[in-house]
Amino acid sequence: MSGDRRVRRTRRLVQQALVELILEKGYDAVTVTDVIARADVGRSTFYAHFTDKQDVLFSNLDELAFLHRLPAAGETGELFAFSRPMFEHVREQERLVRALLGRRSGGLVQARGEELLAAAVRNELVAAGARPSAELDLLVVCVVGAFMGLMRAWVDGATSASPAELDAAFRAAVTPGVRLALPPDGCAGSGPVTVVGG
Amino acid sequence: MSGDRRVRRTRRLVQQALVELILEKGYDAVTVTDVIARADVGRSTFYAHFTDKQDVLFSNLDELAFLHRLPAAGETGELFAFSRPMFEHVREQERLVRALLGRRSGGLVQARGEELLAAAVRNELVAAGARPSAELDLLVVCVVGAFMGLMRAWVDGATSASPAELDAAFRAAVTPGVRLALPPDGCAGSGPVTVVGG
DNA sequence: CTTCATACCGAACACATCGTACGGAAACGG
DNA sequence: CCGTTTCCGTACGATGTGTTCGGTATGAAG
């Protein structure tokens, strides 16, 4: 990989320690002192690699970067194709996601996630024939808000629904409204777009 | 009013100081020491009234809590009657809301706001004839998520839409999906319920 | 294996913030 | 006017932060 083996080791230990501690105590309650104790790493070593706690948090984000290769509409012929794979993926990476997105960590990561998702959703809707406009952007905000709301509720343990049920709930709540913002059937460009309900 | 004049004065000074400082530095960067300096209040006095920073934040929220007297469905015969008044109210209290809900303050207030709103929305839907169930709760999460998403986008300056436009966007995105979860017209108990579009 | 670079350790440091305690001064309500 | 409550100011111990520095050990390259 890149560089010294000792470096990789240290970074990995610190990242893992932070995730564990967030899950135990919540982001705010975790101190740098906690992290270096759990990681069994010298204090000066920590600050040689990271500037602070938040820096470690964000360094973890790269591992969640499957966000960048979301399936796009047109490929699958289905709107919001990201929904179910996302819920599935989250269940697999449960520990990390819970640490990053949960109510116990700052809203920092959530904000970034919303941006990425909003861009993807907007592209999808435009590809499906929606006219770019201020109204469309507000619709996108609503769609993303609903999705992230479900995600938060799930991660915070407010619901025990399965990925399939969450996906269904998301579509049931959102697609009827989205449909009205799309042009009537049978004309759009890139392939057959269907809004699936279950 | 309630109690000693000195008490009211102190609490008011502290609350105002916190809001000012959040707007200047962001919630996380504000310290109790900052607050008591700005409020010109003794340290021990602060802790005589509040347990910590977050306590002050939440005490502010209560005064914003026209959330508790949200017009319920059945009274107005209109679903989500809270929407437009809320956006209007937010515009008036812009400084405070920006301080409380903005990306600069922790997700604390947002989480609490979501809870209050979720309870209200759920009551409305049940009053409108929806059967309490796990699916209903997920629908509520979506509705609240969409609303809060709009709120955040607005507060963060991502859109310059008017309260009326935000209200319209919210309803356009959400009501079609909600309708499908309600029983067909003409039977529910408490008065005529109509889902208004614009 | 030797050499050299560099990452690590550990302890100490100055600094900031927190939450509490206490006696005396001030302001309140009646 | 007087008893009560609140406020002030200061000081305190505890905890966390981010940096510095000399010595050690572990890595990679020849």
PDB file of C-alpha atoms in Angstrom, chain B:
ATOM      1  CA  MET B   1     -45.041  36.737  35.933  1.00  0.00           C
ATOM      2  CA  SER B   2     -43.228  33.989  37.690  1.00  0.00           C
ATOM      3  CA  GLY B   3     -40.944  34.644  40.648  1.00  0.00           C
ATOM      4  CA  ASP B   4     -38.181  37.089  41.202  1.00  0.00           C
ATOM      5  CA  ARG B   5     -37.345  39.847  38.770  1.00  0.00           C
ATOM      6  CA  ARG B   6     -33.651  39.058  39.146  1.00  0.00           C
ATOM      7  CA  VAL B   7     -34.258  35.513  38.054  1.00  0.00           C
ATOM      8  CA  ARG B   8     -36.026  36.507  34.889  1.00  0.00           C
ATOM      9  CA  ARG B   9     -33.336  39.025  34.115  1.00  0.00           C
ATOM     10  CA  THR B  10     -30.530  36.512  34.550  1.00  0.00           C
ATOM     11  CA  ARG B  11     -32.182  33.809  32.504  1.00  0.00           C
ATOM     12  CA  ARG B  12     -32.963  36.240  29.737  1.00  0.00           C
ATOM     13  CA  LEU B  13     -29.424  37.599  29.629  1.00  0.00           C
ATOM     14  CA  VAL B  14     -27.932  34.128  29.479  1.00  0.00           C
ATOM     15  CA  GLN B  15     -30.277  32.925  26.746  1.00  0.00           C
ATOM     16  CA  GLN B  16     -29.668  35.965  24.610  1.00  0.00           C
ATOM     17  CA  ALA B  17     -25.929  35.688  25.076  1.00  0.00           C
ATOM     18  CA  LEU B  18     -25.935  32.067  23.948  1.00  0.00           C
ATOM     19  CA  VAL B  19     -27.913  32.829  20.807  1.00  0.00           C
ATOM     20  CA  GLU B  20     -25.606  35.684  19.880  1.00  0.00           C
ATOM     21  CA  LEU B  21     -22.527  33.578  20.415  1.00  0.00           C
ATOM     22  CA  ILE B  22     -23.865  30.629  18.430  1.00  0.00           C
ATOM     23  CA  LEU B  23     -24.477  32.936  15.503  1.00  0.00           C
ATOM     24  CA  GLU B  24     -20.940  34.244  15.782  1.00  0.00           C
ATOM     25  CA  LYS B  25     -18.939  31.094  16.481  1.00  0.00           C
ATOM     26  CA  GLY B  26     -21.198  28.076  16.139  1.00  0.00           C
ATOM     27  CA  TYR B  27     -22.626  26.012  18.959  1.00  0.00           C
ATOM     28  CA  ASP B  28     -19.640  23.764  19.538  1.00  0.00           C
ATOM     29  CA  ALA B  29     -17.196  26.632  19.825  1.00  0.00           C
ATOM     30  CA  VAL B  30     -19.214  28.472  22.460  1.00  0.00           C
ATOM     31  CA  THR B  31     -18.128  27.834  26.045  1.00  0.00           C
ATOM     32  CA  VAL B  32     -19.924  28.493  29.282  1.00  0.00           C
ATOM     33  CA  THR B  33     -17.194  30.971  30.078  1.00  0.00           C
ATOM     34  CA  ASP B  34     -18.032  32.836  26.880  1.00  0.00           C
ATOM     35  CA  VAL B  35     -21.692  32.938  27.752  1.00  0.00           C
ATOM     36  CA  ILE B  36     -21.326  34.300  31.263  1.00  0.00           C
ATOM     37  CA  ALA B  37     -18.848  36.881  30.036  1.00  0.00           C
ATOM     38  CA  ARG B  38     -21.219  38.079  27.312  1.00  0.00           C
ATOM     39  CA  ALA B  39     -24.215  37.982  29.631  1.00  0.00           C
ATOM     40  CA  ASP B  40     -22.187  39.688  32.355  1.00  0.00           C
ATOM     41  CA  VAL B  41     -23.305  37.145  34.891  1.00  0.00           C
ATOM     42  CA  GLY B  42     -21.408  35.385  37.631  1.00  0.00           C
ATOM     43  CA  ARG B  43     -20.257  31.861  37.057  1.00  0.00           C
ATOM     44  CA  SER B  44     -22.035  30.440  40.057  1.00  0.00           C
ATOM     45  CA  THR B  45     -25.158  32.278  39.000  1.00  0.00           C
ATOM     46  CA  PHE B  46     -25.134  30.498  35.690  1.00  0.00           C
ATOM     47  CA  TYR B  47     -24.975  27.098  37.321  1.00  0.00           C
ATOM     48  CA  ALA B  48     -27.726  28.117  39.708  1.00  0.00           C
ATOM     49  CA  HIS B  49     -30.080  28.351  36.740  1.00  0.00           C
ATOM     50  CA  PHE B  50     -28.806  25.923  34.141  1.00  0.00           C
ATOM     51  CA  THR B  51     -26.971  22.643  34.313  1.00  0.00           C
ATOM     52  CA  ASP B  52     -24.917  23.277  31.193  1.00  0.00           C
ATOM     53  CA  LYS B  53     -24.840  24.793  27.728  1.00  0.00           C
ATOM     54  CA  GLN B  54     -27.339  22.388  26.309  1.00  0.00           C
ATOM     55  CA  ASP B  55     -29.793  23.223  29.034  1.00  0.00           C
ATOM     56  CA  VAL B  56     -29.778  26.850  27.953  1.00  0.00           C
ATOM     57  CA  LEU B  57     -30.262  25.788  24.364  1.00  0.00           C
ATOM     58  CA  PHE B  58     -33.307  23.728  25.218  1.00  0.00           C
ATOM     59  CA  SER B  59     -34.750  26.421  27.456  1.00  0.00           C
ATOM     60  CA  ASN B  60     -34.716  28.627  24.396  1.00  0.00           C
ATOM     61  CA  LEU B  61     -36.536  25.963  22.478  1.00  0.00           C
ATOM     62  CA  ASP B  62     -39.450  26.046  24.886  1.00  0.00           C
ATOM     63  CA  GLU B  63     -40.099  29.673  24.106  1.00  0.00           C
ATOM     64  CA  LEU B  64     -40.108  28.723  20.459  1.00  0.00           C
ATOM     65  CA  ALA B  65     -42.551  26.062  21.411  1.00  0.00           C
ATOM     66  CA  PHE B  66     -45.557  27.244  19.680  1.00  0.00           C
ATOM     67  CA  LEU B  67     -45.047  23.669  18.582  1.00  0.00           C
ATOM     68  CA  HIS B  68     -47.199  22.624  21.503  1.00  0.00           C
ATOM     69  CA  ARG B  69     -50.216  24.521  20.296  1.00  0.00           C
ATOM     70  CA  LEU B  70     -50.126  23.322  16.754  1.00  0.00           C
ATOM     71  CA  PRO B  71     -53.523  23.473  15.134  1.00  0.00           C
ATOM     72  CA  ALA B  72     -54.721  19.910  14.948  1.00  0.00           C
ATOM     73  CA  ALA B  73     -56.474  18.285  12.057  1.00  0.00           C
ATOM     74  CA  GLY B  74     -60.214  18.216  12.495  1.00  0.00           C
ATOM     75  CA  GLU B  75     -60.205  21.728  13.901  1.00  0.00           C
ATOM     76  CA  THR B  76     -59.205  23.239  10.621  1.00  0.00           C
ATOM     77  CA  GLY B  77     -60.277  20.418   8.364  1.00  0.00           C
ATOM     78  CA  GLU B  78     -56.873  20.510   6.756  1.00  0.00           C
ATOM     79  CA  LEU B  79     -53.954  18.149   7.083  1.00  0.00           C
ATOM     80  CA  PHE B  80     -50.551  19.469   8.098  1.00  0.00           C
ATOM     81  CA  ALA B  81     -51.976  22.814   9.077  1.00  0.00           C
ATOM     82  CA  PHE B  82     -48.777  23.439  10.984  1.00  0.00           C
ATOM     83  CA  SER B  83     -46.711  23.733   7.845  1.00  0.00           C
ATOM     84  CA  ARG B  84     -47.296  27.244   6.654  1.00  0.00           C
ATOM     85  CA  PRO B  85     -47.571  28.931  10.075  1.00  0.00           C
ATOM     86  CA  MET B  86     -44.333  27.254  10.988  1.00  0.00           C
ATOM     87  CA  PHE B  87     -42.476  28.573   7.963  1.00  0.00           C
ATOM     88  CA  GLU B  88     -43.913  32.021   8.606  1.00  0.00           C
ATOM     89  CA  HIS B  89     -42.966  31.918  12.229  1.00  0.00           C
ATOM     90  CA  VAL B  90     -39.474  30.815  11.364  1.00  0.00           C
ATOM     91  CA  ARG B  91     -39.017  33.766   9.075  1.00  0.00           C
ATOM     92  CA  GLU B  92     -39.869  36.130  11.905  1.00  0.00           C
ATOM     93  CA  GLN B  93     -37.617  34.441  14.425  1.00  0.00           C
ATOM     94  CA  GLU B  94     -34.913  34.001  11.817  1.00  0.00           C
ATOM     95  CA  ARG B  95     -31.940  34.716  14.025  1.00  0.00           C
ATOM     96  CA  LEU B  96     -32.951  32.341  16.755  1.00  0.00           C
ATOM     97  CA  VAL B  97     -33.950  29.548  14.441  1.00  0.00           C
ATOM     98  CA  ARG B  98     -30.784  29.861  12.430  1.00  0.00           C
ATOM     99  CA  ALA B  99     -28.845  29.562  15.641  1.00  0.00           C
ATOM    100  CA  LEU B 100     -30.821  26.565  16.817  1.00  0.00           C
ATOM    101  CA  LEU B 101     -31.336  24.571  13.646  1.00  0.00           C
ATOM    102  CA  GLY B 102     -28.437  25.635  11.467  1.00  0.00           C
ATOM    103  CA  ARG B 103     -25.521  23.492  10.534  1.00  0.00           C
ATOM    104  CA  ARG B 104     -23.518  25.323  13.186  1.00  0.00           C
ATOM    105  CA  SER B 105     -25.432  23.993  16.119  1.00  0.00           C
ATOM    106  CA  GLY B 106     -25.279  20.344  17.036  1.00  0.00           C
ATOM    107  CA  GLY B 107     -28.037  18.092  15.816  1.00  0.00           C
ATOM    108  CA  LEU B 108     -29.522  18.257  19.287  1.00  0.00           C
ATOM    109  CA  VAL B 109     -32.321  20.686  18.659  1.00  0.00           C
ATOM    110  CA  GLN B 110     -33.136  19.114  15.353  1.00  0.00           C
ATOM    111  CA  ALA B 111     -33.596  15.748  16.993  1.00  0.00           C
ATOM    112  CA  ARG B 112     -35.900  17.209  19.603  1.00  0.00           C
ATOM    113  CA  GLY B 113     -37.864  19.127  17.006  1.00  0.00           C
ATOM    114  CA  GLU B 114     -38.336  15.978  14.999  1.00  0.00           C
ATOM    115  CA  GLU B 115     -39.755  14.195  17.999  1.00  0.00           C
ATOM    116  CA  LEU B 116     -42.307  16.896  18.733  1.00  0.00           C
ATOM    117  CA  LEU B 117     -43.272  17.157  15.108  1.00  0.00           C
ATOM    118  CA  ALA B 118     -43.536  13.417  14.672  1.00  0.00           C
ATOM    119  CA  ALA B 119     -45.948  13.153  17.566  1.00  0.00           C
ATOM    120  CA  ALA B 120     -48.102  15.910  16.121  1.00  0.00           C
ATOM    121  CA  VAL B 121     -48.116  14.442  12.630  1.00  0.00           C
ATOM    122  CA  ARG B 122     -48.954  11.012  13.912  1.00  0.00           C
ATOM    123  CA  ASN B 123     -51.896  12.357  15.895  1.00  0.00           C
ATOM    124  CA  GLU B 124     -53.149  14.160  12.853  1.00  0.00           C
ATOM    125  CA  LEU B 125     -53.019  11.116  10.655  1.00  0.00           C
ATOM    126  CA  VAL B 126     -54.726   8.946  13.217  1.00  0.00           C
ATOM    127  CA  ALA B 127     -57.409  11.568  13.687  1.00  0.00           C
ATOM    128  CA  ALA B 128     -57.828  11.560   9.933  1.00  0.00           C
ATOM    129  CA  GLY B 129     -58.552   7.869  10.011  1.00  0.00           C
ATOM    130  CA  ALA B 130     -55.211   6.146   9.574  1.00  0.00           C
ATOM    131  CA  ARG B 131     -54.782   2.902  11.465  1.00  0.00           C
ATOM    132  CA  PRO B 132     -51.918   2.980  13.979  1.00  0.00           C
ATOM    133  CA  SER B 133     -49.263   0.562  12.758  1.00  0.00           C
ATOM    134  CA  ALA B 134     -45.596   0.176  12.079  1.00  0.00           C
ATOM    135  CA  GLU B 135     -46.142   1.323   8.494  1.00  0.00           C
ATOM    136  CA  LEU B 136     -47.847   4.464   9.709  1.00  0.00           C
ATOM    137  CA  ASP B 137     -44.894   5.283  11.918  1.00  0.00           C
ATOM    138  CA  LEU B 138     -42.536   4.958   8.979  1.00  0.00           C
ATOM    139  CA  LEU B 139     -44.776   7.215   6.946  1.00  0.00           C
ATOM    140  CA  VAL B 140     -44.649   9.770   9.743  1.00  0.00           C
ATOM    141  CA  VAL B 141     -40.871   9.592   9.704  1.00  0.00           C
ATOM    142  CA  CYS B 142     -40.862  10.329   5.987  1.00  0.00           C
ATOM    143  CA  VAL B 143     -43.237  13.267   6.330  1.00  0.00           C
ATOM    144  CA  VAL B 144     -41.255  14.774   9.178  1.00  0.00           C
ATOM    145  CA  GLY B 145     -38.000  14.119   7.347  1.00  0.00           C
ATOM    146  CA  ALA B 146     -39.225  15.959   4.287  1.00  0.00           C
ATOM    147  CA  PHE B 147     -40.393  18.902   6.367  1.00  0.00           C
ATOM    148  CA  MET B 148     -37.234  19.172   8.387  1.00  0.00           C
ATOM    149  CA  GLY B 149     -35.190  18.817   5.237  1.00  0.00           C
ATOM    150  CA  LEU B 150     -36.894  21.874   3.788  1.00  0.00           C
ATOM    151  CA  MET B 151     -36.364  23.715   7.029  1.00  0.00           C
ATOM    152  CA  ARG B 152     -32.669  22.907   7.113  1.00  0.00           C
ATOM    153  CA  ALA B 153     -32.192  23.816   3.476  1.00  0.00           C
ATOM    154  CA  TRP B 154     -33.861  27.133   4.105  1.00  0.00           C
ATOM    155  CA  VAL B 155     -32.004  27.923   7.269  1.00  0.00           C
ATOM    156  CA  ASP B 156     -28.701  27.034   5.669  1.00  0.00           C
ATOM    157  CA  GLY B 157     -29.433  29.394   2.819  1.00  0.00           C
ATOM    158  CA  ALA B 158     -29.691  26.664   0.186  1.00  0.00           C
ATOM    159  CA  THR B 159     -32.956  28.135  -1.080  1.00  0.00           C
ATOM    160  CA  SER B 160     -34.548  31.548  -1.139  1.00  0.00           C
ATOM    161  CA  ALA B 161     -38.110  30.384  -1.476  1.00  0.00           C
ATOM    162  CA  SER B 162     -40.913  32.123   0.424  1.00  0.00           C
ATOM    163  CA  PRO B 163     -42.833  30.441   3.226  1.00  0.00           C
ATOM    164  CA  ALA B 164     -45.762  29.985   0.859  1.00  0.00           C
ATOM    165  CA  GLU B 165     -43.564  28.280  -1.711  1.00  0.00           C
ATOM    166  CA  LEU B 166     -41.976  26.044   0.881  1.00  0.00           C
ATOM    167  CA  ASP B 167     -45.389  25.109   2.172  1.00  0.00           C
ATOM    168  CA  ALA B 168     -46.525  24.313  -1.341  1.00  0.00           C
ATOM    169  CA  ALA B 169     -43.464  22.219  -2.071  1.00  0.00           C
ATOM    170  CA  PHE B 170     -43.937  20.275   1.153  1.00  0.00           C
ATOM    171  CA  ARG B 171     -47.561  19.508   0.408  1.00  0.00           C
ATOM    172  CA  ALA B 172     -46.917  18.660  -3.225  1.00  0.00           C
ATOM    173  CA  ALA B 173     -44.243  16.161  -2.270  1.00  0.00           C
ATOM    174  CA  VAL B 174     -45.969  14.555   0.656  1.00  0.00           C
ATOM    175  CA  THR B 175     -49.742  14.660   0.431  1.00  0.00           C
ATOM    176  CA  PRO B 176     -50.168  12.296  -2.539  1.00  0.00           C
ATOM    177  CA  GLY B 177     -48.357   9.555  -0.659  1.00  0.00           C
ATOM    178  CA  VAL B 178     -50.200  10.306   2.558  1.00  0.00           C
ATOM    179  CA  ARG B 179     -53.561  10.170   0.833  1.00  0.00           C
ATOM    180  CA  LEU B 180     -53.003   6.595  -0.175  1.00  0.00           C
ATOM    181  CA  ALA B 181     -52.445   5.688   3.460  1.00  0.00           C
ATOM    182  CA  LEU B 182     -55.762   7.211   4.548  1.00  0.00           C
ATOM    183  CA  PRO B 183     -59.134   5.525   4.170  1.00  0.00           C
ATOM    184  CA  PRO B 184     -61.219   6.672   1.216  1.00  0.00           C
ATOM    185  CA  ASP B 185     -63.375   9.767   1.715  1.00  0.00           C
ATOM    186  CA  GLY B 186     -66.573  10.242   3.604  1.00  0.00           C
ATOM    187  CA  CYS B 187     -66.381   8.102   6.697  1.00  0.00           C
ATOM    188  CA  ALA B 188     -63.795   9.332   9.271  1.00  0.00           C
ATOM    189  CA  GLY B 189     -64.912  10.642  12.612  1.00  0.00           C
ATOM    190  CA  SER B 190     -63.898  14.172  13.490  1.00  0.00           C
ATOM    191  CA  GLY B 191     -65.106  16.499  10.825  1.00  0.00           C
ATOM    192  CA  PRO B 192     -64.398  16.954   7.148  1.00  0.00           C
ATOM    193  CA  VAL B 193     -60.739  16.331   6.367  1.00  0.00           C
ATOM    194  CA  THR B 194     -59.415  17.724   3.135  1.00  0.00           C
ATOM    195  CA  VAL B 195     -55.905  17.559   1.821  1.00  0.00           C
ATOM    196  CA  VAL B 196     -55.182  20.923   0.337  1.00  0.00           C
ATOM    197  CA  GLY B 197     -52.762  21.340  -2.517  1.00  0.00           C
ATOM    198  CA  GLY B 198     -52.125  25.049  -2.938  1.00  0.00           C
TER     199      GLY B 198
END
